[in-house]
Backbone as a ProteinNet text record, in pm:
[ID]
protein_1_A
[PRIMARY]
XXXXXXXXXXXXXXXXXXXXXXXXXXXXXXXXXXXXXXXXXXXXXXXXXXXXXXXXXXXXXXXXXXXXXXXXXXXXXXXXXXXXXXXXXXXXXXXXXXXXXXXXXXXXXXXXXXXXXXXXXXXXXXXXXXXXXXXXXXXXXXXXXXXXXXXXXXXXXXXXXXXXXXXXXXXXXXXXXXXXXXXXXXXXXXXXXXX
[TERTIARY]
-159.2	7	-3.9	52.8	123	98.2	144	220.5	318.3	363.7	482.4	553.2	517.6	434.6	320.5	292.2	225.2	254.5	396	524.9	635	714	778.7	731.4	638.9	527.7	474.1	464.2	465.7	608.9	713.6	825.3	850.1	848	893.5	804.5	691.3	610.4	603.2	672.5	664.7	824.9	872.6	1072.2	1049.4	921.7	906.4	864.2	758.7	788.2	753.4	909.5	973.9	1067.8	1163.7	1161.4	1160.6	1051.5	952.3	940.3	879.5	835.8	964.1	1073.4	1242.8	1291.7	1315.7	1372.2	1330.5	1195.4	1047.3	1117.3	1061	1055.2	1166.6	1252.6	1349.1	1464.1	1431.9	1556.2	1542.7	1439.2	1450.9	1470.6	1583.6	1653	1584.5	1484.3	1494.1	1616.7	1723.5	1814.6	1853.9	1831.8	1738.1	1646.9	1484.4	1430.2	1488.8	1539.8	1548.5	1680.5	1778.2	1808	1771.4	1668.9	1558.5	1485.7	1423.4	1322.1	1404.8	1478.8	1600.9	1532.7	1412.7	1358.1	1492.5	1455.3	1543.2	1516.9	1543.8	1534.2	1433.2	1394	1353	1198.5	1171	1057.7	972	1024.8	964.8	953.9	1031	924.6	796.7	908.7	714	579.4	621.1	489	424.2	551	580.6	578.7	531.5	614.4	643.3	594.3	541.4	741.1	741.9	878.3	813.8	878.6	890	778.2	687.7	551.3	479.6	457	399.3	391	563.8	531.4	493.8	547.7	601.4	332.1	290.5	161.8	125	177.8	130.2	107.3	280.3	290.5	251.6	186.2	136.9	-32.6	-55.9	-205.8	-215.5	-104.1	-85	-73.1	-61.5	23.9	-183.1	-204.5	-344.4	-460.3	-421.9	-552.9	-510.8	-384.7	-353.4	-389.2	-366.2	-512	-612	-724.5	-793.7	-813.6	-814.8	-856.8	-807.3	-735.5	-694.5	-826	-933.7	-985	-1085.9	-1117.2	-1264.3	-1289.2	-1127.9	-1113.1	-1168.6	-1153.2	-1180.5	-1324.1	-1367.3	-1518.7	-1585	-1565.2	-1593.7	-1624.4	-1479.5	-1531.9	-1631.5	-1623	-1738.4	-1671.2	-1553	-1463.5	-1567.6	-1650.4	-1683	-1558.4	-1581	-1532.4	-1316.8	-1379.1	-1215.2	-1154.6	-1156	-1097.5	-1117.3	-1116.4	-1114.5	-937.6	-972.9	-857.6	-775.3	-753.6	-629.5	-608.2	-715.8	-657.8	-508.9	-576.8	-469	-386.6	-374.9	-238.4	-130.6	-226.6	-131.6	-18.2	-136.6	-76.7	43.7	30.9	122.1	290.4	174.1	369.1	422.5	372.7	421.6	541.7	439.7	487.4	654.2	642.7	719	850.7	835.2	888.9	1036	936.3	976.3	1075.6	1096.9	1079.8	1255.6	1336.6	1371.8	1383.2	1186.1	1203	1189.6	1204.2	1165.2	1027.6	944	865.6	709.2	646.4	495.6	392.9	356.3	234	314.8	215.8	271.5	235.6	189.7	177.9	258	242	277.4	445.8	582.6	744.9	639.9	577	563.4	473.9	385.4	318.8	347.5	447.8	559.2	671.6	678.3	754.1	720.9	596.5	557.8	500.7	423.9	257.5	281.8	402.7	484.7	428.9	403.4	433.3	483.7	488.4	576.3	654.9	674.3	777.7	885.6	923.6	921.9	1009.5	957.1	1002.8	857	705.4	563.8	560.1	475.8	373.5	269.6	191.3	104.9	8	10.8	9.7	-17.4	111.2	90.3	101.6	59.5	-43.6	-151.3	-222.4	-360.7	-369.9	-265.8	-224.3	-242	-238.2	-199.1	-300.4	-399.7	-505.5	-584.1	-637.6	-729.6	-681.9	-601.5	-608.1	-561.6	-573.3	-679	-759.7	-808.9	-931.3	-1047.1	-1026.6	-1059.1	-1074.4	-963.4	-934	-1056.8	-1057.9	-1161.6	-1228.6	-1315.8	-1484	-1507.6	-1409.5	-1416.5	-1437.6	-1393.8	-1369.5	-1514.9	-1532.2	-1615.2	-1787.5	-1784.4	-1872.9	-1958.2	-1856.9	-1846	-1889.9	-1897.3	-1927.5	-2087.4	-2126.4	-2238.4	-2332.7	-2266.1	-2360.2	-2373.6	-2245.2	-2324.7	-2337.1	-2426.7	-2494.5	-2473.9	-2329.4	-2312.5	-2378.7	-2483.6	-2398.2	-2284.6	-2353.6	-2229.3	-2126.5	-2184.9	-2084.5	-2028.8	-2066.9	-1998.5	-1872.2	-1877.4	-1808.6	-1691	-1754.7	-1683.4	-1563.2	-1619.9	-1541.2	-1372.6	-1460.7	-1418.8	-1343.4	-1365.9	-1264.6	-1184.7	-1118.7	-1058.9	-901.7	-994.1	-881.1	-863.4	-921.1	-867.4	-707.6	-781.1	-664.4	-575.1	-574.2	-464.7	-424.2	-460.6	-425.6	-294.7	-328.4	-273.8	-78.6	-186.6	-11.9	58.2	25.3	104	112.8	110.6	184.2	317.6	291.4	361.5	472.2	459	576.5	703.6	571.1	642.6	729.8	596.1	730.3	850.7	841	1016.8	1029.5	1051.8	1191.1	1218	1119.3	1178.2	1253	1188.4	1229	1163.2	1032.1	974	832.7	755.8	615.3	534.7	627.3	501.7	365.7	472.5	329.3	221.6	210.9	179.3	26	84.6	59.1	-80.8	-4.2	-67.7	-171.8	-179.2	-256.3	-346.1	-332.7	-478.8	-610.1	-480	-618.6	-643.8	-639	-665.5	-749.9	-734.1	-885.3	-947.1	-952.9	-1103.8	-1186.1	-1124.4	-1209.8	-1263.1	-1110.1	-1168	-1288.2	-1312.7	-1434.5	-1555.4	-1495.7	-1628.5	-1744.6	-1850.8	-2005.3	-2109.4
2089.7	2131.3	2241.9	2278.9	2391.4	2338.6	2422.1	2390.4	2358.1	2440	2363.6	2156.2	2162.6	2084	1876.1	2018.5	1906.8	1893.1	2028.4	1954.5	1881.4	1870.9	1726.6	1656.1	1589.3	1467.3	1376.6	1452.4	1450.9	1411	1505	1454.4	1346.9	1272.7	1204.5	1044.6	1111	1005.6	1011.6	1085.4	1039.5	944.6	952.9	920.3	753.3	789.4	634.3	558.1	599.5	523.4	456.6	523.5	571.8	465.3	418.5	360.3	251.7	228.3	79.9	2.3	105.5	47.9	-1.2	13.9	-74.4	-107.2	-110.1	-160	-268.5	-229.1	-265.9	-307	-372	-271.1	-289.7	-389.5	-456.6	-347.8	-296.4	-266.9	-96.1	-104.8	30.2	45.9	190.3	227.8	347.8	363.1	479.3	602.6	638	702.1	713.9	620.7	670.1	706.3	688.6	813.4	927	966.6	1082.7	1174.2	1144	1164.9	1236.4	1128	1112.5	1253	1204.6	1349.2	1480.6	1470.4	1604	1611.3	1599.9	1609.6	1604.4	1628.1	1581.1	1474.3	1430	1325.2	1348.2	1524.7	1481.4	1460.5	1488.9	1549.2	1382.2	1247.1	1166.4	1119.4	1119	1053.3	1194.2	1321.7	1426.8	1341.5	1301.7	1259.2	1126	1032.1	879.2	883.9	840.6	842.4	663.2	596.1	417	419.4	501.1	458.2	436.7	356.7	276.1	213.1	132.9	39.6	154.2	274.6	378.2	456.8	505.9	569.7	504	338	248.9	206.7	226.8	231.9	399.2	542.5	548.1	613.5	499.4	536.7	413.2	292.1	233.6	305.2	332.8	367.8	495.5	602.3	721.6	643	570.7	390.6	423.2	392	313	410.5	483.5	634.4	646	672.3	697.5	616.1	451.4	404.8	354.8	445.9	485.3	590.1	679	765.2	779	653.5	658.1	596.8	446.5	444.8	506	624.8	641.7	772.5	754.8	922.3	781.4	727.1	661.5	629.7	616.1	582.3	724.4	822.4	915.1	983.2	930	943.5	848.3	801.4	688.8	600.6	521.2	391.7	308.9	163.1	29.5	5	-74	-241.2	-261	-282.8	-345.9	-205.2	-96.7	39.7	115.8	76.2	140.5	12.3	-93.2	-191.9	-244.1	-135.3	-93.2	31.3	160.9	245.5	211.4	75.4	115.9	0.5	-91	-163.9	-77.3	42.7	97.2	231.6	307.5	344.2	345.9	176.9	232.1	121.8	31.4	41.3	187.4	287.7	380.4	420	408.4	420.2	266.1	202	109.7	156.1	166	195	358.2	431.7	584.9	521.4	448.5	431.7	321.9	276.9	231.2	46.4	8.1	-81.8	-165.7	19.3	-27	10.2	104.6	116.2	60.2	-37.2	-101.2	-64.3	-205.2	-134	-33.1	46.9	74.2	30.7	-149.7	-171	-324.9	-390.2	-566.4	-544	-511.7	-491	-510.9	-487.7	-450.8	-591	-583.1	-736.5	-840.6	-891	-991	-943.7	-955	-930.4	-924.3	-839.1	-904.9	-992.7	-1018.3	-1145.5	-1342.4	-1335.1	-1459.8	-1489.5	-1526	-1547.4	-1487.5	-1430.9	-1370.3	-1391.7	-1528	-1651.3	-1644.5	-1614.9	-1608.2	-1370.8	-1304.9	-1174.4	-1137.1	-1202.2	-1156.3	-992.5	-959.5	-799.3	-810	-871.3	-875.5	-705.5	-622	-515.4	-426.2	-432.9	-405.5	-490.5	-663.1	-712.4	-706.1	-626.1	-605.9	-498.1	-375.6	-224.3	-297.3	-411.8	-447.9	-483.7	-619.4	-686.3	-572.7	-426.7	-387.6	-341	-253.4	-192.2	-213.3	-374.2	-469.1	-446.5	-493.6	-523.8	-390.1	-299.3	-170	-161.4	-223.2	-163.3	-232.9	-395.8	-484.1	-453.4	-423.6	-374.7	-229.9	-180.8	-86.4	-116.2	-248.1	-270.7	-352.1	-461	-502.9	-419.1	-290.4	-268.8	-171.8	-180.7	-120.2	-273.3	-379.2	-506.3	-547.9	-461.6	-501.9	-320.2	-250.8	-127.9	-181.7	-265.7	-342.9	-422.1	-473.9	-645.8	-750.2	-734.4	-855.8	-909.1	-991.7	-1108.7	-993.2	-979.2	-974.9	-1092.7	-1251.9	-1310.4	-1312.1	-1300.8	-1311.6	-1162.4	-1072.6	-957.7	-952.7	-980.5	-1011.8	-1067.6	-1246.6	-1316.5	-1255.9	-1194.8	-1168.5	-1048.6	-883.3	-863	-863	-978.3	-1027.7	-1105.5	-1209.1	-1232.7	-1078.6	-1026.7	-950	-815.4	-842.7	-756.7	-927.9	-942.2	-1098.9	-1164.5	-1061	-1089.8	-902.9	-841.9	-689.2	-656.9	-779.7	-843.5	-840.4	-968.6	-1111.7	-1030.6	-947.6	-893.2	-783.7	-705.1	-641.9	-704.8	-840.7	-921	-889.9	-988	-971.9	-893.2	-796.8	-674.9	-633.3	-618.6	-589.9	-721.8	-777.8	-876.7	-910.5	-844.5	-895	-810.6	-654.3	-531.4	-489.4	-518.8	-517.5	-520.5	-418.5	-383.6	-449	-615.4	-621.6	-809.7	-809.7	-896	-813.1	-721.6	-564.8	-577	-518.3	-580.1	-573.6	-734.1	-917.6	-845.5	-824.8	-829.5	-750	-690	-522.1	-543.8	-682.3	-770.2	-917.8	-906.9	-1039	-1010	-867.8	-889.1	-809.2	-838.9	-765.4	-946.2	-1015.3	-1160.4	-1210.5	-1162.7	-1187.1	-1124.8	-988.1	-888.4	-912.1	-960.5	-914.1	-970.1	-913.5	-886	-970.9
1815.8	1761.8	1606.3	1621.3	1530.1	1359.4	1253.8	1114.1	1126.4	1231	1257.4	1294.5	1369	1415.5	1300.5	1243.2	1113.8	1016	1022	892	985.2	1062.7	1074.4	1092.8	1141.8	1120.2	1045	913.7	820.8	711.8	702.6	663.2	743	858.4	908	833.6	776.6	786.1	684.6	582.7	393	454.6	496.9	505.6	528.3	612.8	695.3	591.5	523.4	377.5	291.2	244.9	146	150.6	308.3	343.3	394.3	420.5	452.2	290.7	198.1	123.7	-13.7	13.8	-97.3	28.8	179.6	252.6	323.8	287.7	452.3	624.4	718	781.2	862.9	876.2	917.8	834.7	772.7	678.5	683.5	799.3	805.4	946.2	977.8	1060	1138.3	1276.1	1330.8	1226.4	1274.6	1225.1	1110.1	1030.3	887.5	848.9	974	862.5	920	1077.7	1132.8	1011.1	914.9	825	710.5	722.2	571.4	547.7	726.3	646.2	731.7	783.7	830.3	990.1	1022.9	1232.6	1249.6	1451.5	1529.1	1622.7	1667.9	1704	1811.4	1859.6	2003.1	1901.7	1843.6	1728.3	1680.7	1652.3	1613.9	1761.2	1905.1	1990.6	2084.2	2032.2	2034.3	1981.4	1886.5	1813.7	1738.4	1836.7	1765.5	1926.1	1992.9	2181.7	2192.4	2127	2102.6	1987.2	1947.7	1854.3	1750.7	1682.5	1596.8	1528.3	1537.5	1544	1465.1	1589.1	1539.2	1417.2	1426.5	1291.1	1138.3	1146.4	1046.6	1004.2	1118.1	1138.1	1062.7	1118.5	1009.6	886.1	869.3	683.4	594.9	642.3	617.6	623.6	754.9	684.5	560.5	555.7	461.2	299.4	336.1	162.9	111.6	313.3	237	146.1	217	177.3	61.7	14.6	-107	-212.4	-215.7	-244.4	-262.5	-182.7	-116.3	-232.4	-171.6	-286.3	-459.3	-488.1	-623.1	-661.2	-534.2	-661.7	-675.7	-551.8	-501.7	-580.3	-671	-770.9	-921.3	-931.6	-1051.1	-1135	-920.1	-957.7	-997.1	-922.5	-938.1	-1019.7	-1108.4	-1243.9	-1409.6	-1273.2	-1372.5	-1385.9	-1357.2	-1466.8	-1394.4	-1423.3	-1370.3	-1299.2	-1293.2	-1121.2	-1271.7	-1345.3	-1426.3	-1452.2	-1505.5	-1500.4	-1429.5	-1261.1	-1202.6	-1079	-1145.1	-1086.4	-1221.1	-1325.6	-1398.3	-1407.9	-1428.3	-1290.7	-1245.3	-1089.8	-1004.3	-1090	-1129.2	-1209.3	-1270.8	-1360.1	-1460.8	-1353.2	-1240.8	-1150	-1091.7	-983.8	-928	-1051.7	-1155.7	-1270.7	-1327.9	-1309.2	-1369	-1213.8	-1129	-937.7	-949.7	-980.1	-1001.1	-1092	-1249.5	-1332.8	-1207.4	-1246.8	-1162.7	-1062.4	-954.8	-818.1	-830.6	-994.7	-1017.3	-935.6	-949.7	-919.3	-660.1	-724.6	-553.5	-465.4	-541.1	-459	-543	-528.9	-571.8	-471.8	-440	-329.3	-204	-198.3	-61.5	90.6	57.5	224.7	205.6	89.4	51.9	131.7	121.7	152.4	332.7	415.5	553.6	520.2	488	560.8	517.2	424.2	387.7	501.4	546.1	639.5	844.2	788.1	945.1	985.7	851.5	879.7	899.5	937.4	1024.2	1246.3	1258.2	1339.4	1497.2	1585.6	1665.8	1701.7	1742.4	1719.6	1643.4	1525.4	1440	1371.2	1523	1402.5	1378.3	1342	1291.7	1393.1	1406	1459.2	1423.3	1522.4	1544.2	1465.4	1542.6	1515.3	1394.6	1311	1238.5	1092.5	1138	1019.6	1018.6	1126.9	1188.6	1081.3	1107.8	988.4	871.8	788.1	693.3	620.2	704.2	660.4	628	709.3	715.2	607.1	533.9	488.6	341	384.2	208.9	153.7	332.1	314	295.7	308.7	288.1	101.6	77.2	-78.4	-111.4	-113.9	-127.2	-93.5	-25.3	-10.3	-112.1	-169.5	-232.8	-356.2	-353.8	-567.9	-485.7	-388.4	-445.8	-386.9	-353.4	-324.3	-471.2	-606.3	-713.1	-745.3	-782.1	-779.9	-802.5	-692.4	-600	-709	-709.6	-735	-951.3	-992.6	-1086.9	-1129.8	-995.7	-1037.7	-973.8	-954.4	-775.3	-710.2	-664.5	-537.3	-529.7	-336.5	-195.4	-240.1	-273.2	-186.3	-303	-414.7	-587.8	-572	-518.4	-537.8	-427.6	-317.2	-276	-319.1	-337.4	-419.3	-490.4	-591.1	-744.1	-691.2	-564.7	-563.7	-487	-382.3	-356.7	-492.1	-563.9	-646.1	-793.5	-760.8	-837.5	-721.1	-657.8	-522.2	-558.7	-540.4	-535.1	-680.4	-828.3	-911.1	-863.7	-906.9	-876.8	-791.3	-664.6	-589.7	-656.8	-678.9	-733	-869.3	-914.1	-1090.1	-1010.6	-946.2	-814.8	-831.2	-738.9	-649.7	-805.7	-968.8	-1051.7	-1191.4	-1109.2	-1151.5	-1124.8	-971.4	-889.3	-907.5	-850.7	-892.9	-1049.2	-1175	-1238.2	-1349.7	-1253.6	-1332.4	-1477.2	-1435.9	-1598.7	-1565.4	-1671.6	-1603.9	-1678.1	-1738.8	-1853.7	-1719.2	-1621.3	-1522.4	-1526.3	-1478.7	-1400.2	-1561.8	-1665.5	-1773.4	-1832.5	-1812.8	-1808.7	-1720.3	-1611.2	-1486.3	-1541.7	-1574.6	-1729	-1740.6	-1840.7	-1924.8	-1914.8	-1758.3	-1650.7	-1632	-1539.8	-1487.7	-1515.9	-1687	-1791.8	-1709.1	-1776.9	-1777	-1604.3	-1531.8	-1400.1	-1343.5	-1402.9	-1349.6	-1470.2	-1555.9	-1585.3	-1611.2	-1650.9	-1558.7	-1660.8
[MASK]
+++++++++++++++++++++++++++++++++++++++++++++++++++++++++++++++++++++++++++++++++++++++++++++++++++++++++++++++++++++++++++++++++++++++++++++++++++++++++++++++++++++++++++++++++++++++++++++++++++

């Protein structure tokens, strides 16, 4: 695939990511993705022959990598686990405010929609992708906590609790149109992760 093909594929993924974060999986149609990306319909099926689910999977993976990179960057700067989570909360809060409270976690909106049973509209493939993204974030934070002296089981539990704090605060902030829950979560993380 040439540079133009990669650019088109990237535009499709970026447009899909923006739409699913704000509107969810079910609220995002392929016609809207095409309009937002400026890509021709043929390009959509060339790059994503399996259709919408493959495209959404790519958007979820991209969002997951963005947070992976944020965590890795914070760790490379020498931040401890508390500092990493505080940085994550600050970046997500800023992003949420900048989007007029449309965009919080890059996977949460879809995760909530697709995690039900297939009989009730769930989507196992996308649920597994969301679960994998969350597991990667937890693992990165748990690894940092192990380096800081926690046992693996204790680190895993603390990392899961910290991620739950982040996701819950994002949901409250988005619902209230107020970043205060994220600021309070940043303070709570200090207690939660204090060694």
